[in-house]
XYZ file of C-alpha atoms in Angstrom:
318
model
C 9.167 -32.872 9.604
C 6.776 -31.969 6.702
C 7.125 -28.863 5.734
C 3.553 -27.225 5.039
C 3.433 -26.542 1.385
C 1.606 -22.935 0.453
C 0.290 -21.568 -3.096
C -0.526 -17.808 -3.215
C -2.171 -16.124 -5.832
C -0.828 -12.614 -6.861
C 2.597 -11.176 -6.829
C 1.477 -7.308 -5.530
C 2.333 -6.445 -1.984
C -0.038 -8.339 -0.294
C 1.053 -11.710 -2.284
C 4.708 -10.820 -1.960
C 4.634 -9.928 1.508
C 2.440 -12.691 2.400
C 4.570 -15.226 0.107
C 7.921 -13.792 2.536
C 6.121 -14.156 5.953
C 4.798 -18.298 5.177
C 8.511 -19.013 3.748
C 10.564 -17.517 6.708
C 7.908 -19.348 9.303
C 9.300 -22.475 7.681
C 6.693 -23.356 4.529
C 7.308 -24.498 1.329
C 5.852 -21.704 -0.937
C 5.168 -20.885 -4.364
C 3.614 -17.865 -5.945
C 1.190 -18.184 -9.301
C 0.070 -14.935 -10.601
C -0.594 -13.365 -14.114
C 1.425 -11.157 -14.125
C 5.038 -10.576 -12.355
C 5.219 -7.788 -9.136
C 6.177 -4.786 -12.047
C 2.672 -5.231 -14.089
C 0.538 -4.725 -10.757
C -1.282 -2.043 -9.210
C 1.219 -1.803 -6.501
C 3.862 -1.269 -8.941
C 1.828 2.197 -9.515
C 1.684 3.270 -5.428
C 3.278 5.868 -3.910
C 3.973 3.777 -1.408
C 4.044 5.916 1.208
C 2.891 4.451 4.759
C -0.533 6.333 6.043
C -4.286 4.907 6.761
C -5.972 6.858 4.314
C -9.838 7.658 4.701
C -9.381 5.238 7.234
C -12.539 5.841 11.037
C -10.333 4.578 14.112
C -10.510 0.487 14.135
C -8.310 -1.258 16.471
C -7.975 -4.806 13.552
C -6.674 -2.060 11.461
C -4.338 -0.161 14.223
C -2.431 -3.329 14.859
C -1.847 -4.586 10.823
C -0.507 -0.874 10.233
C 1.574 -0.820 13.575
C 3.324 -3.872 12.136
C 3.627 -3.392 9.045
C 5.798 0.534 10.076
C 7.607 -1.279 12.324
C 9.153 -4.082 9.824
C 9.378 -1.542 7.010
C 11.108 0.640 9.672
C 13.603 -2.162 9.694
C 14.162 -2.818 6.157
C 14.846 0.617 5.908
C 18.195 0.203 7.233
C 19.074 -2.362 4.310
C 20.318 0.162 1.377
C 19.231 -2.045 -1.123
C 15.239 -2.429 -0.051
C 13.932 0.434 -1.976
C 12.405 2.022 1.522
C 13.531 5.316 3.348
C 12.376 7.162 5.992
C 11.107 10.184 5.581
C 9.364 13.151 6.903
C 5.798 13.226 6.565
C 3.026 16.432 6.998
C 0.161 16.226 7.239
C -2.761 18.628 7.693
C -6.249 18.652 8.832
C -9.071 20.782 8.138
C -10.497 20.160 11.337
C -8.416 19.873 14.773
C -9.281 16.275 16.060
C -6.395 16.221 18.217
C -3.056 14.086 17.637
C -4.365 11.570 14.525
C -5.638 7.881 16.241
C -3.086 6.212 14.313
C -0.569 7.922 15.052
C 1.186 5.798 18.288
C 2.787 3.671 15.608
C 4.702 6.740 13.781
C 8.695 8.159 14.779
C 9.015 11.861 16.300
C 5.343 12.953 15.891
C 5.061 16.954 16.664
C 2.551 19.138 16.270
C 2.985 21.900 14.240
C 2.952 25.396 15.290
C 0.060 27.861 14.336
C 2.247 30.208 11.958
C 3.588 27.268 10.479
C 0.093 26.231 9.328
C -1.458 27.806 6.497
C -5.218 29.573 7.439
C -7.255 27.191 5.690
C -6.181 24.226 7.917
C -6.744 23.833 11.597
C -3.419 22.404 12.628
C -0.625 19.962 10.770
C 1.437 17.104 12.344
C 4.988 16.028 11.481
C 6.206 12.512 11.563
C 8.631 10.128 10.351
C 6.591 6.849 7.791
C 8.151 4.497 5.824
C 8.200 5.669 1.908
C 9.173 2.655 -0.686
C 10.293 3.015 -4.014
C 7.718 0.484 -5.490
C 9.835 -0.750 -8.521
C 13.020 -1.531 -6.530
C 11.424 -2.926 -3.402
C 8.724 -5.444 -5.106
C 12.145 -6.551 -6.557
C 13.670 -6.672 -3.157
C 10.475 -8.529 -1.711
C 10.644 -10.927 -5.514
C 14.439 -11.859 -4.626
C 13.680 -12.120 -0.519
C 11.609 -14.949 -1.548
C 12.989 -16.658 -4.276
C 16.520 -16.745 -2.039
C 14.229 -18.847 0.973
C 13.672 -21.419 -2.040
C 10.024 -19.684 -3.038
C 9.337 -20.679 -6.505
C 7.250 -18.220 -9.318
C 4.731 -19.722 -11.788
C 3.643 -17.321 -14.063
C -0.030 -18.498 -14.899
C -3.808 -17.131 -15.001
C -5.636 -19.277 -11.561
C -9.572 -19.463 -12.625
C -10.213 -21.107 -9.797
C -8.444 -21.134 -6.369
C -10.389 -23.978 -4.604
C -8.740 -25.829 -7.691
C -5.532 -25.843 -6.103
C -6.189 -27.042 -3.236
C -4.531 -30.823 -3.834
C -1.643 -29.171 -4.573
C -1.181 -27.313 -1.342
C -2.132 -27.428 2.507
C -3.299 -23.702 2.449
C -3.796 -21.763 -0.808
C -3.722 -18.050 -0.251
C -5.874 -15.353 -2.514
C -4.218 -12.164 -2.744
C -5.355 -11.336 -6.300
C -7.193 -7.811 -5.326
C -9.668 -7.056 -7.501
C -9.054 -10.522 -9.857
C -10.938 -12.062 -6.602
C -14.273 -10.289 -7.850
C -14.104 -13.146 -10.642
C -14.173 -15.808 -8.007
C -17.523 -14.160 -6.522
C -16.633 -11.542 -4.662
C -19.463 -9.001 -5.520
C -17.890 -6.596 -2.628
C -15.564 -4.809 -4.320
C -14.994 -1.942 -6.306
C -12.304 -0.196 -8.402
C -11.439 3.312 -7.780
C -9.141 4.824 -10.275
C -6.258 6.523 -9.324
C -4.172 9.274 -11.311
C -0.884 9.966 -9.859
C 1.861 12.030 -11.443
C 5.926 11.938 -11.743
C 7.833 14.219 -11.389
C 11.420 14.901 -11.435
C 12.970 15.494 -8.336
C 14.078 18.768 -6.921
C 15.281 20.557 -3.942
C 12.800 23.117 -3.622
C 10.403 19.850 -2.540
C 11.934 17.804 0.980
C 9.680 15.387 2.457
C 6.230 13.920 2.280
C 3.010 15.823 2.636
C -0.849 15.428 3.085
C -4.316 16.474 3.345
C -7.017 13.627 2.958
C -9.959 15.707 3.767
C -11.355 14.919 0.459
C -12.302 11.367 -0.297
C -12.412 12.135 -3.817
C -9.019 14.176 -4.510
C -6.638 12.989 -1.856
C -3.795 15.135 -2.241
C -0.289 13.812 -1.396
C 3.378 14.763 -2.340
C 5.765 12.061 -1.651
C 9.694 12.495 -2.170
C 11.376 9.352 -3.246
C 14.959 9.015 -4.456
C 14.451 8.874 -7.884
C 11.339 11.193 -8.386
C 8.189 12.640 -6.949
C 5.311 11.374 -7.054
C 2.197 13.343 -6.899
C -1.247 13.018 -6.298
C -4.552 11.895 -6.465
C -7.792 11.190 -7.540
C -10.262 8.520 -6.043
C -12.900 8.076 -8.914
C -15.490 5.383 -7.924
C -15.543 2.428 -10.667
C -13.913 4.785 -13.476
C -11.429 2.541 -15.722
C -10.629 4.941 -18.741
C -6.831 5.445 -18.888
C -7.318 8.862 -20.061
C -5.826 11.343 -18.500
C -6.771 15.339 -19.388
C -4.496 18.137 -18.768
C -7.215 19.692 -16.542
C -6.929 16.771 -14.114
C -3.143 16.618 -14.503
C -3.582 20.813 -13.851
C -5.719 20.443 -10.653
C -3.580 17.868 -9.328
C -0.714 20.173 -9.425
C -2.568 22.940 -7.850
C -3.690 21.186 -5.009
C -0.496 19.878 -4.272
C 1.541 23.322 -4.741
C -1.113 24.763 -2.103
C 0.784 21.681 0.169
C 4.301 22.790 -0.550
C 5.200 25.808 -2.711
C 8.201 24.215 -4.197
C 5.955 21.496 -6.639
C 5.234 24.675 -8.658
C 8.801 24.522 -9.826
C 8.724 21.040 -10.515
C 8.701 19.628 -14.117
C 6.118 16.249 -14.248
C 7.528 13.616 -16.482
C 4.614 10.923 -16.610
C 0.978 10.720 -15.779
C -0.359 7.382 -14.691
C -3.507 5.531 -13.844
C -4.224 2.198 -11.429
C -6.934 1.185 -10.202
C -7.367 0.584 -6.476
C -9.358 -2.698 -5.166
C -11.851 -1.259 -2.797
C -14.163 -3.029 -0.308
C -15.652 -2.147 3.129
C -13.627 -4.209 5.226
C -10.289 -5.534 3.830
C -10.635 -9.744 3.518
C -7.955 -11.605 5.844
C -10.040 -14.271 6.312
C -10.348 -18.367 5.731
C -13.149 -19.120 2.666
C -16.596 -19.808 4.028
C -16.530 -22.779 2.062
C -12.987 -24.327 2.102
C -11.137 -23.897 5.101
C -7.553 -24.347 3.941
C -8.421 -21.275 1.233
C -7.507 -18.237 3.281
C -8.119 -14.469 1.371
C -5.648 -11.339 2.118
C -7.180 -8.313 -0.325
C -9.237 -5.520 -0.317
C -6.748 -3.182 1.022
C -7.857 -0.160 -1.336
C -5.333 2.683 -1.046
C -3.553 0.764 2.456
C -2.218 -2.418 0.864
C 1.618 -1.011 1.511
C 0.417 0.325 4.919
C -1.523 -3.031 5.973
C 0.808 -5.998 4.068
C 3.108 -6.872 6.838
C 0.537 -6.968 9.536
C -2.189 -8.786 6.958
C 0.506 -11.129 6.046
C 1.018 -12.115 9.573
C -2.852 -12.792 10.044
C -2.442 -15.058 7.197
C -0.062 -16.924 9.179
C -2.208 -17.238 12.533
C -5.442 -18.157 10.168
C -3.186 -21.277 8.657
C -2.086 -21.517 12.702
C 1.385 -21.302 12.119
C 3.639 -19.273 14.406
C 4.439 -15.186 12.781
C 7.866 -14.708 11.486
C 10.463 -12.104 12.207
Protein backbone atom coordinates (compact mmCIF):
# COMPACT_ATOMS: atom_id res chain seq x y z
CA UNK A 1 0.00 0.00 0.00
CA UNK A 2 1.02 3.62 -0.90
CA UNK A 3 1.96 5.33 1.73
CA UNK A 4 0.48 9.03 1.58
CA UNK A 5 3.41 11.29 1.20
CA UNK A 6 3.08 14.78 3.41
CA UNK A 7 5.23 18.17 3.19
CA UNK A 8 4.80 20.60 6.15
CA UNK A 9 5.99 23.91 6.31
CA UNK A 10 7.54 25.12 9.67
CA UNK A 11 9.43 23.31 12.31
CA UNK A 12 7.65 25.29 15.61
CA UNK A 13 5.20 23.29 17.61
CA UNK A 14 2.50 23.25 15.43
CA UNK A 15 4.82 21.87 12.39
CA UNK A 16 6.60 19.49 14.71
CA UNK A 17 3.69 18.21 16.35
CA UNK A 18 1.76 18.04 13.27
CA UNK A 19 4.90 16.46 11.30
CA UNK A 20 4.77 13.49 14.52
CA UNK A 21 0.94 12.89 14.35
CA UNK A 22 0.91 12.28 9.97
CA UNK A 23 4.20 9.99 10.46
CA UNK A 24 2.90 7.71 13.35
CA UNK A 25 -0.71 7.45 11.34
CA UNK A 26 1.47 5.79 8.72
CA UNK A 27 2.61 8.85 6.11
CA UNK A 28 5.61 9.49 4.53
CA UNK A 29 6.61 13.01 5.84
CA UNK A 30 9.03 15.62 5.41
CA UNK A 31 9.39 18.97 7.05
CA UNK A 32 10.79 22.27 4.95
CA UNK A 33 11.17 25.27 7.04
CA UNK A 34 13.66 28.27 7.26
CA UNK A 35 14.77 27.86 10.01
CA UNK A 36 15.35 24.63 12.41
CA UNK A 37 12.75 24.19 15.76
CA UNK A 38 15.64 26.39 18.04
CA UNK A 39 15.34 29.74 15.73
CA UNK A 40 11.38 29.83 16.18
CA UNK A 41 9.03 31.63 18.21
CA UNK A 42 8.21 28.57 20.11
CA UNK A 43 11.70 28.15 21.01
CA UNK A 44 10.96 31.55 23.11
CA UNK A 45 7.49 30.09 25.04
CA UNK A 46 7.10 29.40 28.35
CA UNK A 47 5.47 26.64 27.42
CA UNK A 48 3.31 26.28 30.00
CA UNK A 49 -0.24 24.62 29.15
CA UNK A 50 -3.27 27.33 29.77
CA UNK A 51 -5.96 29.00 27.20
CA UNK A 52 -4.93 32.38 27.63
CA UNK A 53 -7.46 35.35 26.89
CA UNK A 54 -9.24 32.59 25.58
CA UNK A 55 -14.17 33.23 25.82
CA UNK A 56 -15.44 29.48 26.37
CA UNK A 57 -15.48 27.67 22.70
CA UNK A 58 -16.13 24.07 22.64
CA UNK A 59 -13.47 23.63 18.90
CA UNK A 60 -11.06 25.05 21.31
CA UNK A 61 -12.05 22.86 24.61
CA UNK A 62 -11.43 19.67 22.75
CA UNK A 63 -7.75 20.70 20.84
CA UNK A 64 -6.58 21.78 24.50
CA UNK A 65 -8.15 18.62 26.23
CA UNK A 66 -5.92 16.64 23.87
CA UNK A 67 -3.21 18.21 23.62
CA UNK A 68 -2.90 17.98 28.21
CA UNK A 69 -3.70 14.68 27.91
CA UNK A 70 -0.71 13.50 25.42
CA UNK A 71 1.69 15.97 27.03
CA UNK A 72 0.44 14.40 30.32
CA UNK A 73 1.88 11.27 28.85
CA UNK A 74 5.12 12.34 27.59
CA UNK A 75 5.65 13.60 30.83
CA UNK A 76 6.47 10.32 32.14
CA UNK A 77 9.42 9.95 29.48
CA UNK A 78 12.49 11.73 31.46
CA UNK A 79 13.98 12.74 28.44
CA UNK A 80 10.84 14.89 26.79
CA UNK A 81 11.64 18.16 28.30
CA UNK A 82 7.86 18.25 29.98
CA UNK A 83 6.93 18.07 33.79
CA UNK A 84 4.07 18.43 35.63
CA UNK A 85 3.63 20.98 37.69
CA UNK A 86 1.50 22.97 39.94
CA UNK A 87 -0.24 25.75 38.50
CA UNK A 88 -2.22 29.05 40.33
CA UNK A 89 -4.04 30.90 39.07
CA UNK A 90 -6.11 33.91 40.14
CA UNK A 91 -9.03 35.86 39.06
CA UNK A 92 -10.09 39.26 39.63
CA UNK A 93 -13.52 38.37 39.33
CA UNK A 94 -15.17 34.99 40.78
CA UNK A 95 -16.66 33.27 37.59
CA UNK A 96 -16.80 30.07 39.25
CA UNK A 97 -14.39 26.94 38.55
CA UNK A 98 -12.52 28.27 35.02
CA UNK A 99 -14.59 26.58 31.70
CA UNK A 100 -11.53 24.93 30.75
CA UNK A 101 -10.74 23.54 33.45
CA UNK A 102 -12.38 19.64 33.10
CA UNK A 103 -9.22 18.83 31.18
CA UNK A 104 -6.69 19.83 34.19
CA UNK A 105 -5.27 17.11 37.28
CA UNK A 106 -6.41 17.86 41.06
CA UNK A 107 -8.18 21.23 40.45
CA UNK A 108 -9.05 22.94 44.06
CA UNK A 109 -10.18 25.98 44.89
CA UNK A 110 -8.31 28.00 46.98
CA UNK A 111 -9.26 29.14 50.31
CA UNK A 112 -10.16 32.88 51.09
CA UNK A 113 -7.00 33.61 53.42
CA UNK A 114 -4.97 32.00 50.99
CA UNK A 115 -5.98 34.62 48.39
CA UNK A 116 -4.56 37.91 48.44
CA UNK A 117 -7.49 40.98 48.74
CA UNK A 118 -7.16 42.21 45.38
CA UNK A 119 -8.34 38.91 43.76
CA UNK A 120 -11.68 37.27 44.13
CA UNK A 121 -10.62 33.67 44.46
CA UNK A 122 -7.46 31.44 42.95
CA UNK A 123 -7.54 27.81 41.65
CA UNK A 124 -4.80 25.17 41.90
CA UNK A 125 -4.11 22.59 39.31
CA UNK A 126 -1.70 20.33 37.86
CA UNK A 127 -0.68 21.55 33.51
CA UNK A 128 1.86 20.31 31.56
CA UNK A 129 5.10 22.81 31.61
CA UNK A 130 7.84 21.99 28.69
CA UNK A 131 11.21 23.04 28.60
CA UNK A 132 11.01 24.45 24.97
CA UNK A 133 14.73 23.87 23.96
CA UNK A 134 14.91 20.20 25.04
CA UNK A 135 11.45 19.11 23.97
CA UNK A 136 11.37 20.73 20.25
CA UNK A 137 14.53 18.47 20.26
CA UNK A 138 12.59 15.59 21.63
CA UNK A 139 9.62 16.29 19.09
CA UNK A 140 12.90 16.96 16.08
CA UNK A 141 14.33 13.33 16.99
CA UNK A 142 10.52 11.68 17.51
CA UNK A 143 10.25 12.35 13.93
CA UNK A 144 13.31 11.93 12.28
CA UNK A 145 13.47 8.21 14.18
CA UNK A 146 9.72 7.35 12.18
CA UNK A 147 11.94 8.06 8.92
CA UNK A 148 10.66 12.01 8.74
CA UNK A 149 13.15 13.79 6.71
CA UNK A 150 14.24 17.89 7.33
CA UNK A 151 14.88 20.24 4.37
CA UNK A 152 16.09 23.31 5.48
CA UNK A 153 14.72 25.83 2.76
CA UNK A 154 12.64 29.25 2.43
CA UNK A 155 8.81 27.82 0.69
CA UNK A 156 7.46 31.11 -1.31
CA UNK A 157 4.80 29.36 -2.30
CA UNK A 158 2.98 26.34 -0.74
CA UNK A 159 0.47 25.50 -3.58
CA UNK A 160 3.98 25.00 -5.33
CA UNK A 161 4.49 21.88 -3.66
CA UNK A 162 1.78 20.33 -4.25
CA UNK A 163 3.28 17.65 -7.08
CA UNK A 164 5.49 16.72 -4.66
CA UNK A 165 3.06 15.63 -2.01
CA UNK A 166 -0.65 14.32 -1.51
CA UNK A 167 -1.33 16.95 1.29
CA UNK A 168 1.04 19.87 1.97
CA UNK A 169 0.55 21.29 5.41
CA UNK A 170 1.15 25.26 6.36
CA UNK A 171 2.22 25.69 9.77
CA UNK A 172 4.49 28.70 9.14
CA UNK A 173 2.58 31.20 11.76
CA UNK A 174 2.96 34.45 10.88
CA UNK A 175 5.31 33.56 7.48
CA UNK A 176 1.59 32.54 6.20
CA UNK A 177 0.70 36.42 6.11
CA UNK A 178 3.15 36.36 2.95
CA UNK A 179 0.98 33.82 1.25
CA UNK A 180 -2.17 36.26 1.74
CA UNK A 181 -3.24 35.91 4.88
CA UNK A 182 -4.18 39.59 5.77
CA UNK A 183 -5.72 38.13 9.25
CA UNK A 184 -3.04 38.15 11.32
CA UNK A 185 -1.13 40.10 13.57
CA UNK A 186 2.09 40.05 15.65
CA UNK A 187 2.00 40.76 19.24
CA UNK A 188 5.33 41.08 20.86
CA UNK A 189 6.15 39.33 23.74
CA UNK A 190 8.92 40.13 26.49
CA UNK A 191 9.57 37.35 28.78
CA UNK A 192 12.39 37.14 31.29
CA UNK A 193 14.94 34.32 32.76
CA UNK A 194 15.69 33.84 35.62
CA UNK A 195 17.75 31.60 37.64
CA UNK A 196 16.06 29.19 39.56
CA UNK A 197 15.46 29.23 43.25
CA UNK A 198 13.66 27.70 46.06
CA UNK A 199 11.94 30.53 47.41
CA UNK A 200 9.75 30.17 43.85
CA UNK A 201 7.75 26.32 43.56
CA UNK A 202 5.31 26.05 40.91
CA UNK A 203 3.52 27.94 38.19
CA UNK A 204 1.37 30.98 38.68
CA UNK A 205 -1.18 33.35 36.91
CA UNK A 206 -3.37 36.22 36.51
CA UNK A 207 -4.53 37.01 32.83
CA UNK A 208 -6.90 39.71 33.69
CA UNK A 209 -4.95 42.02 31.60
CA UNK A 210 -4.80 41.41 27.90
CA UNK A 211 -1.98 43.63 27.64
CA UNK A 212 0.48 42.50 30.61
CA UNK A 213 -0.34 38.88 31.19
CA UNK A 214 1.55 38.03 34.12
CA UNK A 215 2.86 34.45 34.56
CA UNK A 216 5.70 32.73 36.62
CA UNK A 217 6.53 29.39 35.37
CA UNK A 218 9.18 27.02 37.19
CA UNK A 219 11.07 24.87 34.81
CA UNK A 220 14.11 22.73 35.64
CA UNK A 221 16.65 24.77 34.44
CA UNK A 222 15.26 28.36 35.11
CA UNK A 223 12.26 30.59 35.50
CA UNK A 224 10.74 32.12 33.21
CA UNK A 225 8.81 35.22 33.74
CA UNK A 226 6.37 37.25 32.23
CA UNK A 227 4.66 39.19 29.89
CA UNK A 228 3.72 41.74 27.70
CA UNK A 229 1.14 41.50 24.74
CA UNK A 230 2.02 44.64 22.57
CA UNK A 231 -0.21 44.74 19.42
CA UNK A 232 2.07 44.77 16.09
CA UNK A 233 5.27 46.13 18.10
CA UNK A 234 8.56 44.41 16.55
CA UNK A 235 11.46 46.50 18.21
CA UNK A 236 13.72 44.07 20.13
CA UNK A 237 14.35 46.63 22.65
CA UNK A 238 13.87 45.94 25.83
CA UNK A 239 13.99 48.96 28.75
CA UNK A 240 14.72 48.32 32.28
CA UNK A 241 11.31 49.89 33.13
CA UNK A 242 9.53 47.08 31.29
CA UNK A 243 12.00 44.47 32.56
CA UNK A 244 11.13 46.44 36.25
CA UNK A 245 7.30 46.19 35.89
CA UNK A 246 7.46 42.76 34.81
CA UNK A 247 9.12 41.83 37.96
CA UNK A 248 6.72 43.68 40.06
CA UNK A 249 3.78 42.22 38.79
CA UNK A 250 5.01 38.92 39.09
CA UNK A 251 6.48 39.32 42.82
CA UNK A 252 2.78 40.58 43.70
CA UNK A 253 2.04 36.60 42.32
CA UNK A 254 4.60 34.95 44.52
CA UNK A 255 6.84 36.83 46.99
CA UNK A 256 9.79 34.66 46.40
CA UNK A 257 10.58 36.23 42.49
CA UNK A 258 11.78 39.28 44.49
CA UNK A 259 14.76 37.22 45.48
CA UNK A 260 15.35 35.98 42.20
CA UNK A 261 18.33 37.15 40.03
CA UNK A 262 17.04 37.49 35.99
CA UNK A 263 19.72 36.36 33.67
CA UNK A 264 18.23 37.25 30.10
CA UNK A 265 15.49 39.36 28.68
CA UNK A 266 13.89 38.19 25.49
CA UNK A 267 11.45 39.16 22.82
CA UNK A 268 9.11 36.88 20.21
CA UNK A 269 6.58 37.74 18.55
CA UNK A 270 3.28 35.88 18.79
CA UNK A 271 1.13 35.10 15.44
CA UNK A 272 -2.26 36.38 16.32
CA UNK A 273 -5.59 35.95 14.47
CA UNK A 274 -9.28 35.70 15.53
CA UNK A 275 -9.82 32.21 15.05
CA UNK A 276 -6.76 29.88 14.86
CA UNK A 277 -6.62 28.30 10.94
CA UNK A 278 -6.98 24.31 10.96
CA UNK A 279 -8.50 24.31 7.90
CA UNK A 280 -8.12 22.89 4.02
CA UNK A 281 -7.17 26.11 1.46
CA UNK A 282 -10.23 27.58 -0.18
CA UNK A 283 -8.52 27.13 -3.27
CA UNK A 284 -6.52 23.82 -3.21
CA UNK A 285 -7.95 21.17 -1.33
CA UNK A 286 -4.96 18.96 -0.59
CA UNK A 287 -3.27 22.41 1.08
CA UNK A 288 -4.50 22.15 4.64
CA UNK A 289 -3.34 25.34 7.23
CA UNK A 290 -2.61 24.65 11.16
CA UNK A 291 -1.52 28.43 12.60
CA UNK A 292 -2.74 31.22 14.24
CA UNK A 293 -2.48 29.86 17.63
CA UNK A 294 -1.22 33.28 19.25
CA UNK A 295 -0.08 32.65 22.84
CA UNK A 296 -1.92 28.69 22.75
CA UNK A 297 0.20 27.03 20.07
CA UNK A 298 1.82 24.60 23.00
CA UNK A 299 -1.70 24.37 24.57
CA UNK A 300 -3.60 23.65 21.11
CA UNK A 301 -0.66 21.53 18.94
CA UNK A 302 -1.62 18.06 19.79
CA UNK A 303 -5.30 18.50 19.37
CA UNK A 304 -4.69 20.92 16.02
CA UNK A 305 -2.37 18.33 14.80
CA UNK A 306 -4.97 15.70 15.03
CA UNK A 307 -7.53 17.94 13.01
CA UNK A 308 -4.91 18.01 10.46
CA UNK A 309 -5.17 14.41 10.26
CA UNK A 310 -9.14 14.11 9.99
CA UNK A 311 -9.00 17.21 7.29
CA UNK A 312 -6.43 14.87 5.05
CA UNK A 313 -9.13 11.92 6.31
CA UNK A 314 -6.69 9.81 7.73
CA UNK A 315 -7.33 7.98 11.00
CA UNK A 316 -5.62 10.16 14.51
CA UNK A 317 -2.62 8.57 15.96
CA UNK A 318 -1.79 7.56 19.48
Amino acid sequence: MTRQRIIVLGAGVSGLTTAVTMALAGCDVAIHAAEGPGQTTSALAAAIWHPFYQAPDFVYLEQARQTYATMARLSADTSSGVLMRTLTEYFRRDAGVPWWAECARDLRRLPETDVPSRFACAYRMAVPVADTVIYLRYLMNMFLELGGRFEQQRVDDPASLLDDADYVVNCCGYGSRQFGDNALSLSRAIVLRARRDAAVRGCFIDDSDPAAPTYIVERDDDIVLGGTADPELTSTVIGDRQIADIVRRCTQLCEGVAVLRVIEARTGFRPMRRVARVAVDARHSRLLHNYGHGGGGFTLSWGCANDVLHLAGLATAN
